[in-house]
Amino acid sequence: MKQSILLKSLFVFCLFTVLVACEQQKKKVINFPTTDLSAENLIPKPLKITPTNSAFGLDKNTSIHTSENASGFPEVGQFLAEKIKWQTNLDIPVNTTESPTLERIIFINQSDSTEISSKEGYDLYITQDSVILNAKTAEGAFRGVQTIRQIIPEISNDTLAENKMWLIPTGKITDSPNFEYRGSMLDVARHFFSVEDVKKYIDILAYYKINTLHLHLTDDQGWRIEIKSWPKLTEVGGRSEVGGGEGGFYTQEDYKEIVAYAAKHYITIVPEVDMPGHTNAASVAYPFLNGNGKTPKIYTGTQVGFSTFDTRKDTVYAFIDDVVREISAITPGPYFHAGGDESHVTKKKDFIYFVSKIDKIVKKHGKRMIGWDEIVHADIDTTAIAQFWANEKNAKLAVEKGLKVILSPGKKAYLDMKYDTLSKHGLDWAGLIPVDTGYIWTPERYVQGINKEHILGVEAPLWSETISNIDELEYLAFPRMIGYSELSWSKEENRDWENYKIRLGNQAPYLDKMDVKYYPSPLIEWKKSKYTYKTIDKD
Ligand code: ACM
């Protein structure tokens, strides 16, 4: 009898303990709010989003695990951890072998799944317990990491006082770029921009999945890249800029630093040496280059089309060979941009002769030549690429000759055009480009006869005649550059101004946190943080 009472008491006690534990457990359960992954402020818009309406709670008990033997994957995991720290102040371990308390995991896996259609493509599966990012290459994983960054809310769920959670909507994203070349160009010749400025620009471009940065390194007003075999190019030619400022230049070490920083962000640097026109600064340093027997004066104005190399002198080609060789040796990317625009004082037959020779020099140093659309008149290899900026006939001729085309139409994609008549900086020769005009066009159908298969991609150039510091650079580049990321990454059916402008307005917290001095266009409703998830006790 006594024993039975004892057993009964023990049973009741156990039951009580279990119930109390359950009750405590219940208190911890979060009723995640209904979420909608397809309504997130993702730019560029991914190929396909399937929401499952719950949430993954990013918190201090989350860890990142990557394929450890797949090249670049651990570094991509580390990159994500650094950015999570920046966004949330959470210290998330990467590939840790300890921490048994970890509850939620972000996996970044190398995968040969046939669902992933390109080297930059990725799949993202988000459940309550895990985020699984699959990609064929580290580059694809890096693009997917930008998607994860963009769906981490600004504000944590602070109602769980002892454990802040950043709630990420659950669902599946399948993504892949529409164009393989998605770029911006920075003119560091008219005004010089420091290595730090370029790095900051790269940070923001990477967040929007841009993969190419074209540096316009030389022009009439300045030569900005050290060439060891021709030192006066920078000693003399690097000391001027538009408006009479002191100019500047990148040593080869500086340039390598930019290239390495870009590579860490899966961005390819395309170096441009503009020739045979736009070469006054080179000829100030080495007067034999212009062939007219005169030493030109330093030029600090903004006119174009008055300078040329002598196209019939062997020594000029020996010089160019050195320049292309030295720059190519420190440029891992496949391209060398040889300019070719606005050579108004070069005779047409000389221009054709010149560009054909440069194409061969570029190829000899292992690179593929890109040139502004005027180059199509020369006898060049079909591996060359024409960058359409002004003349549709040139772009069509490029396609007829079998060349790929990069689209940078001045009227739509020139970041140096003013937004409106009141713009503080910028030019207007190609027209005003408000934020909607910059976005509302279709690269695949912009030039009749130039279709998707002819287009390598889209690039938005930022010429610097009217800007001389990073704040002014950001004023012209942002927010328009964000739209070019969507025009080049997202499929045509996923691009829509009315939807885009809402997502763009919601980039303000990121841009503000990055201290980007973007132009707050009145066409956009610029929003601050709006995430206010609540914890509800389960009953
Ligand atoms: C250019 O804008 N001169 C290519």
XYZ file of C-alpha atoms and ligand atoms in Angstrom:
543
model
C 0.000 0.000 0.000
C 2.692 2.413 1.126
C 4.657 1.503 -1.931
C 1.687 2.188 -4.189
C 1.185 5.666 -2.648
C 4.841 6.341 -3.135
C 4.645 5.267 -6.783
C 1.536 7.357 -7.344
C 3.199 10.420 -5.798
C 6.244 9.837 -7.955
C 4.046 9.565 -11.042
C 2.180 12.789 -10.193
C 5.454 14.565 -9.493
C 6.888 13.418 -12.833
C 3.772 14.471 -14.668
C 3.894 17.859 -12.990
C 7.540 18.306 -13.927
C 6.819 17.382 -17.532
C 3.888 19.785 -17.685
C 5.938 22.638 -16.231
C 8.703 21.907 -18.740
C 6.163 21.839 -21.550
C 4.695 25.123 -20.386
C 8.161 26.684 -20.316
C 8.832 25.241 -23.726
C 5.540 26.673 -25.015
C 6.567 30.156 -23.881
C 9.620 29.933 -26.107
C 7.706 28.996 -29.225
C 7.439 31.875 -31.597
C 4.423 32.097 -33.779
C 6.251 33.302 -36.797
C 4.330 35.926 -38.693
C 3.045 34.974 -42.099
C 5.765 36.035 -44.487
C 5.932 36.370 -48.249
C 9.327 35.735 -49.780
C 8.039 36.898 -53.172
C 7.331 40.369 -51.738
C 10.882 40.918 -50.472
C 12.863 43.925 -51.699
C 15.239 41.912 -53.832
C 17.163 43.754 -56.551
C 17.793 42.357 -59.071
C 14.549 40.372 -59.074
C 15.361 36.634 -59.050
C 14.193 34.255 -61.756
C 11.688 32.353 -59.604
C 10.464 32.733 -56.015
C 8.165 30.257 -54.245
C 7.127 31.456 -50.787
C 6.271 29.038 -47.961
C 5.123 31.789 -45.576
C 7.031 31.017 -42.386
C 10.385 32.286 -41.111
C 13.965 31.303 -40.361
C 15.207 33.038 -37.228
C 18.750 34.256 -37.752
C 20.218 34.566 -34.263
C 23.291 33.902 -32.153
C 22.612 30.161 -32.328
C 23.036 30.106 -36.092
C 26.138 28.817 -37.833
C 27.395 28.751 -41.412
C 28.729 25.569 -42.988
C 30.204 25.392 -46.478
C 31.575 22.740 -48.792
C 35.124 22.736 -47.474
C 36.958 21.258 -50.406
C 35.249 23.235 -53.137
C 37.408 26.153 -54.218
C 36.263 29.516 -52.839
C 33.282 28.218 -50.840
C 34.739 28.675 -47.315
C 35.720 32.253 -48.268
C 32.183 32.951 -49.490
C 30.896 31.655 -46.123
C 33.329 33.952 -44.338
C 32.163 36.875 -46.489
C 28.553 36.188 -45.471
C 29.535 36.004 -41.785
C 31.302 39.392 -42.048
C 28.282 40.980 -43.696
C 25.895 39.462 -41.118
C 28.113 40.970 -38.431
C 27.903 44.347 -40.195
C 24.129 44.134 -40.549
C 23.157 42.592 -37.200
C 26.252 42.555 -34.983
C 25.856 38.759 -34.647
C 29.029 36.658 -34.535
C 28.157 33.667 -36.689
C 30.798 30.912 -36.791
C 31.861 29.452 -40.144
C 32.663 25.732 -40.468
C 32.997 25.403 -36.720
C 33.499 21.935 -35.256
C 32.389 22.969 -31.773
C 29.263 24.704 -30.411
C 26.764 21.939 -29.676
C 24.160 24.605 -28.835
C 23.811 25.669 -32.436
C 20.247 25.341 -33.575
C 19.987 26.789 -37.053
C 22.334 26.335 -39.969
C 23.121 28.157 -43.195
C 24.639 25.631 -45.626
C 26.571 26.862 -48.657
C 27.079 23.856 -50.902
C 28.843 23.105 -54.115
C 26.260 21.257 -56.192
C 26.137 19.747 -59.642
C 22.342 19.882 -59.730
C 21.005 20.230 -63.245
C 18.490 22.747 -61.868
C 21.299 25.290 -61.595
C 21.659 26.536 -65.123
C 24.808 28.687 -65.108
C 28.042 29.308 -63.259
C 26.517 32.349 -61.565
C 23.205 30.622 -60.887
C 22.106 29.333 -57.471
C 19.210 27.748 -55.604
C 18.171 28.900 -52.161
C 15.912 26.835 -49.883
C 14.833 28.537 -46.687
C 12.983 26.565 -43.977
C 12.443 27.298 -40.279
C 15.650 25.426 -39.387
C 17.991 25.915 -42.282
C 19.010 28.023 -45.219
C 20.507 25.919 -48.002
C 22.355 27.735 -50.765
C 23.434 25.514 -53.671
C 25.663 26.656 -56.528
C 27.947 25.062 -59.082
C 30.724 27.560 -58.405
C 31.851 29.893 -55.634
C 30.839 32.726 -57.949
C 27.254 31.425 -57.991
C 27.359 31.021 -54.207
C 28.586 34.620 -53.908
C 25.635 35.884 -55.966
C 23.292 33.836 -53.764
C 24.878 35.309 -50.643
C 23.808 38.774 -51.860
C 20.233 37.483 -51.965
C 20.541 36.273 -48.360
C 21.936 39.671 -47.335
C 19.023 41.443 -48.970
C 16.372 39.407 -47.126
C 17.844 39.857 -43.652
C 15.569 42.497 -42.154
C 16.958 45.732 -40.765
C 15.298 45.191 -37.419
C 15.458 42.144 -35.168
C 12.576 40.712 -33.207
C 13.372 42.373 -29.894
C 10.418 40.910 -28.046
C 12.579 37.847 -27.382
C 14.712 39.854 -25.004
C 17.373 37.239 -24.375
C 17.612 36.189 -27.992
C 17.260 38.683 -30.808
C 16.148 37.115 -34.047
C 16.206 38.479 -37.548
C 13.317 36.739 -39.266
C 13.940 35.657 -42.847
C 10.921 34.575 -44.919
C 10.898 30.911 -45.917
C 10.553 29.534 -49.432
C 12.616 28.688 -52.472
C 14.498 30.902 -54.910
C 15.893 29.672 -58.214
C 18.079 32.243 -59.891
C 20.410 32.802 -62.823
C 21.517 35.926 -64.725
C 19.934 37.041 -67.977
C 23.226 38.465 -69.346
C 26.738 37.278 -68.610
C 28.267 40.800 -68.626
C 26.743 43.198 -66.089
C 28.866 46.249 -65.646
C 29.583 49.796 -64.722
C 32.403 52.033 -65.914
C 34.281 54.600 -63.911
C 36.185 57.401 -65.645
C 39.210 57.920 -63.399
C 40.944 59.973 -66.101
C 38.907 63.221 -66.222
C 39.062 63.238 -62.442
C 41.041 60.781 -60.396
C 39.374 58.545 -57.783
C 41.378 56.865 -55.024
C 41.742 53.122 -54.426
C 39.440 53.524 -51.385
C 36.765 55.237 -53.521
C 36.891 52.442 -56.078
C 36.648 49.810 -53.328
C 33.537 51.440 -51.915
C 31.976 51.500 -55.384
C 32.820 47.779 -55.735
C 31.150 47.013 -52.375
C 27.863 48.455 -53.579
C 28.049 46.990 -57.091
C 28.619 43.517 -55.626
C 25.528 43.821 -53.402
C 23.480 44.190 -56.608
C 25.211 41.280 -58.434
C 27.162 43.436 -60.902
C 30.130 41.406 -62.157
C 32.265 43.826 -64.190
C 33.941 47.173 -63.483
C 35.469 48.898 -66.490
C 38.107 51.494 -65.542
C 38.647 54.262 -68.100
C 42.302 54.735 -67.190
C 43.538 57.229 -69.767
C 42.240 60.279 -71.597
C 43.308 63.717 -72.807
C 43.332 65.110 -69.267
C 45.325 62.401 -67.495
C 47.065 59.017 -67.592
C 46.250 57.033 -64.435
C 48.137 53.720 -64.537
C 51.848 53.228 -63.950
C 53.673 51.710 -66.922
C 57.146 50.779 -65.721
C 58.765 50.877 -69.169
C 57.342 54.372 -69.864
C 57.532 56.179 -66.473
C 56.719 59.670 -67.729
C 53.165 58.553 -68.541
C 52.315 58.951 -64.868
C 55.166 61.273 -63.772
C 54.062 63.843 -66.344
C 50.748 62.610 -67.764
C 49.268 61.705 -64.379
C 49.579 65.170 -62.846
C 46.580 66.881 -64.429
C 42.802 66.622 -64.553
C 39.712 68.534 -65.658
C 39.593 71.953 -64.025
C 43.314 72.051 -63.213
C 43.435 69.790 -60.129
C 46.471 67.728 -59.208
C 45.310 64.462 -60.819
C 46.855 61.252 -59.564
C 47.507 57.712 -60.710
C 47.505 54.094 -59.610
C 50.866 52.439 -59.131
C 50.813 48.862 -60.401
C 50.549 47.798 -56.751
C 47.466 50.020 -56.320
C 45.920 48.554 -59.450
C 46.632 45.008 -58.245
C 44.950 45.917 -54.947
C 41.818 47.032 -56.835
C 41.887 43.888 -58.991
C 42.238 41.642 -55.920
C 39.463 43.453 -54.045
C 37.214 43.171 -57.100
C 38.068 39.453 -57.432
C 37.043 38.878 -53.819
C 33.668 40.309 -54.856
C 33.581 38.251 -58.073
C 33.937 41.409 -60.141
C 36.181 41.465 -63.198
C 38.190 44.612 -63.846
C 38.308 45.719 -67.495
C 41.188 48.177 -68.019
C 40.786 50.761 -70.785
C 43.549 52.614 -72.560
C 41.667 54.893 -74.950
C 43.375 55.302 -78.357
C 44.178 56.543 -80.974
C 42.129 59.618 -79.891
C 41.761 60.846 -76.299
C 45.556 60.629 -75.998
C 46.724 64.162 -75.227
C 48.103 63.243 -71.763
C 50.224 60.414 -73.255
C 51.607 62.757 -75.906
C 52.424 65.435 -73.318
C 54.602 62.784 -71.625
C 56.072 61.386 -74.887
C 55.595 63.851 -77.739
C 56.746 61.391 -80.442
C 53.397 59.607 -80.020
C 51.318 62.243 -81.811
C 53.535 62.440 -84.871
C 52.979 66.134 -85.575
C 56.371 67.241 -84.253
C 54.868 69.374 -81.511
C 54.822 68.932 -77.737
C 51.175 69.361 -76.728
C 50.135 71.336 -73.688
C 48.503 69.767 -70.660
C 44.750 69.829 -71.244
C 42.264 70.478 -68.422
C 39.135 71.322 -70.426
C 36.294 69.020 -71.492
C 36.381 69.108 -75.298
C 36.903 65.844 -77.183
C 38.214 64.679 -80.528
C 41.344 66.835 -80.941
C 44.171 64.373 -80.195
C 45.526 61.294 -81.973
C 48.446 58.923 -81.984
C 50.519 58.724 -85.143
C 49.149 55.530 -86.670
C 51.974 54.983 -89.175
C 54.972 54.877 -86.834
C 56.460 51.562 -85.673
C 57.660 53.156 -82.423
C 54.047 53.987 -81.543
C 53.119 50.300 -81.847
C 56.183 49.286 -79.812
C 54.985 51.701 -77.110
C 51.427 50.298 -77.224
C 52.773 46.750 -77.074
C 54.549 47.599 -73.800
C 51.464 49.257 -72.359
C 49.151 46.363 -73.247
C 51.725 43.815 -72.049
C 52.253 45.448 -68.647
C 48.562 45.994 -67.947
C 47.541 42.551 -69.216
C 50.120 40.917 -66.939
C 48.340 42.325 -63.865
C 44.795 41.878 -65.158
C 43.395 38.369 -64.617
C 40.141 39.084 -66.488
C 39.745 38.162 -70.167
C 39.256 41.689 -71.577
C 41.348 44.687 -72.615
C 39.419 47.795 -73.659
C 41.231 49.773 -76.344
C 38.828 52.726 -76.593
C 38.564 53.876 -80.202
C 35.867 56.537 -79.713
C 35.749 60.064 -81.091
C 39.050 59.934 -83.002
C 37.909 62.906 -85.049
C 41.376 64.011 -86.159
C 42.524 60.527 -87.225
C 41.959 59.884 -90.953
C 39.441 57.071 -91.461
C 41.925 54.810 -93.265
C 44.491 55.403 -90.529
C 41.918 54.633 -87.852
C 41.028 51.329 -89.538
C 44.691 50.409 -89.910
C 45.351 51.334 -86.266
C 42.450 49.406 -84.702
C 43.264 46.259 -86.709
C 46.834 46.370 -85.406
C 45.713 46.978 -81.813
C 43.335 44.004 -81.988
C 46.338 41.797 -82.811
C 48.465 43.265 -80.023
C 45.677 42.712 -77.489
C 45.265 39.123 -78.667
C 49.009 38.532 -78.518
C 48.881 39.409 -74.800
C 46.109 36.918 -74.190
C 43.124 39.266 -74.018
C 39.937 39.858 -75.926
C 39.563 43.404 -77.269
C 36.588 45.557 -76.352
C 36.217 48.903 -78.137
C 33.618 51.678 -78.408
C 31.275 51.096 -81.326
C 33.452 53.006 -83.862
C 35.921 50.067 -83.923
C 33.564 47.997 -86.088
C 34.893 49.751 -89.206
C 38.249 48.039 -88.755
C 39.212 44.572 -89.872
C 38.969 42.845 -86.490
C 38.514 39.342 -85.214
C 35.006 38.178 -84.255
C 36.290 37.625 -80.717
C 36.388 41.421 -80.358
C 33.435 43.106 -78.635
C 31.783 46.366 -79.659
C 30.447 48.638 -76.932
C 27.451 50.470 -78.358
C 27.166 53.980 -76.936
C 26.057 56.306 -79.727
C 25.746 54.949 -83.245
C 23.121 52.269 -83.944
C 24.545 51.659 -87.428
C 27.848 50.717 -85.850
C 26.097 48.357 -83.438
C 24.241 46.671 -86.316
C 27.446 46.393 -88.342
C 29.092 44.715 -85.348
C 26.370 42.068 -85.320
C 26.629 41.611 -89.109
C 30.362 41.019 -88.649
C 29.672 38.408 -85.951
C 30.841 40.463 -82.958
C 29.100 40.464 -79.605
C 27.787 43.786 -78.373
C 27.751 45.452 -74.951
C 24.850 47.877 -74.639
C 25.640 51.284 -73.121
C 23.270 53.581 -75.021
C 24.004 57.173 -73.969
C 20.319 58.112 -73.890
C 19.500 55.345 -71.413
C 22.603 54.073 -69.637
C 24.995 57.025 -69.249
C 25.256 57.648 -65.516
C 26.800 61.066 -66.144
C 23.627 62.475 -67.695
C 21.676 64.762 -65.366
C 18.505 63.419 -63.750
C 16.643 66.631 -64.524
C 17.375 70.287 -65.215
C 18.026 70.920 -61.518
C 20.671 68.195 -61.134
C 23.733 69.396 -59.226
C 26.154 67.477 -61.464
C 26.183 65.857 -64.856
C 25.899 66.648 -68.539
C 22.896 66.566 -70.853
C 24.168 66.011 -74.414
C 22.403 62.611 -74.585
C 19.328 63.934 -72.740
C 18.118 63.954 -69.159
C 17.872 60.524 -67.536
C 15.495 60.483 -64.582
C 15.384 57.228 -62.600
C 12.379 55.855 -64.544
C 13.888 56.643 -67.978
C 17.076 54.829 -66.960
C 15.057 51.721 -66.042
C 12.264 51.621 -68.602
C 13.856 50.147 -71.721
C 14.472 46.667 -72.996
C 18.087 45.810 -73.846
C 16.884 42.766 -75.824
C 14.912 45.020 -78.200
C 16.611 48.405 -77.956
C 18.272 48.248 -81.391
C 16.297 46.598 -84.155
C 18.084 43.459 -85.300
C 20.171 43.155 -82.136
C 18.685 40.332 -80.126
C 19.499 38.580 -76.908
C 21.990 36.194 -78.536
C 24.045 39.109 -79.902
C 24.269 40.894 -76.577
C 27.053 40.107 -74.122
C 25.474 42.401 -71.567
C 24.755 45.900 -70.317
C 27.186 48.456 -68.918
C 26.428 51.849 -67.387
C 29.376 54.250 -67.795
C 30.066 57.066 -65.364
C 32.143 59.789 -67.039
C 33.694 62.232 -64.609
C 33.948 65.632 -66.303
C 31.551 67.131 -63.718
C 32.379 65.082 -60.614
C 35.568 65.052 -58.571
C 34.857 63.211 -55.322
C 33.057 60.107 -54.045
C 29.959 62.016 -52.875
C 29.442 63.423 -56.380
C 30.165 60.014 -57.901
C 27.469 58.468 -55.681
C 24.999 61.241 -56.524
C 25.138 60.345 -60.225
C 25.543 56.571 -59.868
C 22.844 55.960 -57.272
C 20.094 55.087 -57.460
C 20.311 54.632 -61.254
C 23.065 51.996 -61.185
C 20.771 49.737 -59.147
C 18.315 49.711 -62.056
C 21.015 48.620 -64.521
C 21.701 45.658 -62.270
C 18.089 44.539 -62.694
C 18.121 45.270 -66.449
C 21.122 43.017 -66.886
C 20.383 40.237 -64.361
C 16.597 39.782 -64.412
C 14.542 38.252 -67.202
C 12.389 40.637 -69.198
C 9.133 39.252 -67.714
C 10.439 39.965 -64.199
C 11.179 43.631 -64.893
C 8.420 46.078 -64.100
C 8.821 49.753 -63.157
C 5.846 49.949 -60.770
C 7.116 46.952 -58.805
C 10.780 47.967 -59.080
C 10.255 51.471 -57.740
C 8.823 50.109 -54.475
C 11.762 47.741 -54.055
C 14.109 50.617 -54.894
C 12.548 52.877 -52.249
C 13.211 50.127 -49.730
C 16.952 50.159 -50.496
C 17.270 53.379 -48.470
C 18.258 51.651 -45.189
C 21.095 49.788 -46.950
C 22.277 52.874 -48.837
C 22.098 54.969 -45.667
C 24.033 52.371 -43.678
C 26.664 52.342 -46.433
C 26.779 56.152 -46.250
C 25.949 56.438 -49.945
C 25.019 60.000 -50.944
C 22.427 58.904 -53.471
C 20.126 61.307 -55.274
C 16.764 61.022 -53.451
C 14.698 61.170 -56.618
C 11.168 62.493 -55.997
C 9.866 59.708 -58.256
C 10.614 57.233 -55.474
C 9.078 56.902 -52.027
C 12.222 56.401 -49.948
C 11.484 54.216 -46.958
C 13.175 53.491 -43.719
C 12.993 50.275 -41.765
C 9.559 48.717 -41.450
C 9.959 45.269 -39.913
C 7.957 44.909 -36.699
C 7.427 41.214 -36.063
C 5.760 40.263 -32.773
C 6.238 37.233 -30.554
C 2.959 35.570 -29.626
C 2.780 32.938 -26.878
C 1.240 29.756 -28.068
C -1.896 28.793 -26.139
C 32.113 58.036 -75.261
O 31.167 58.420 -74.539
N 32.915 58.899 -75.837
C 32.339 56.615 -75.484
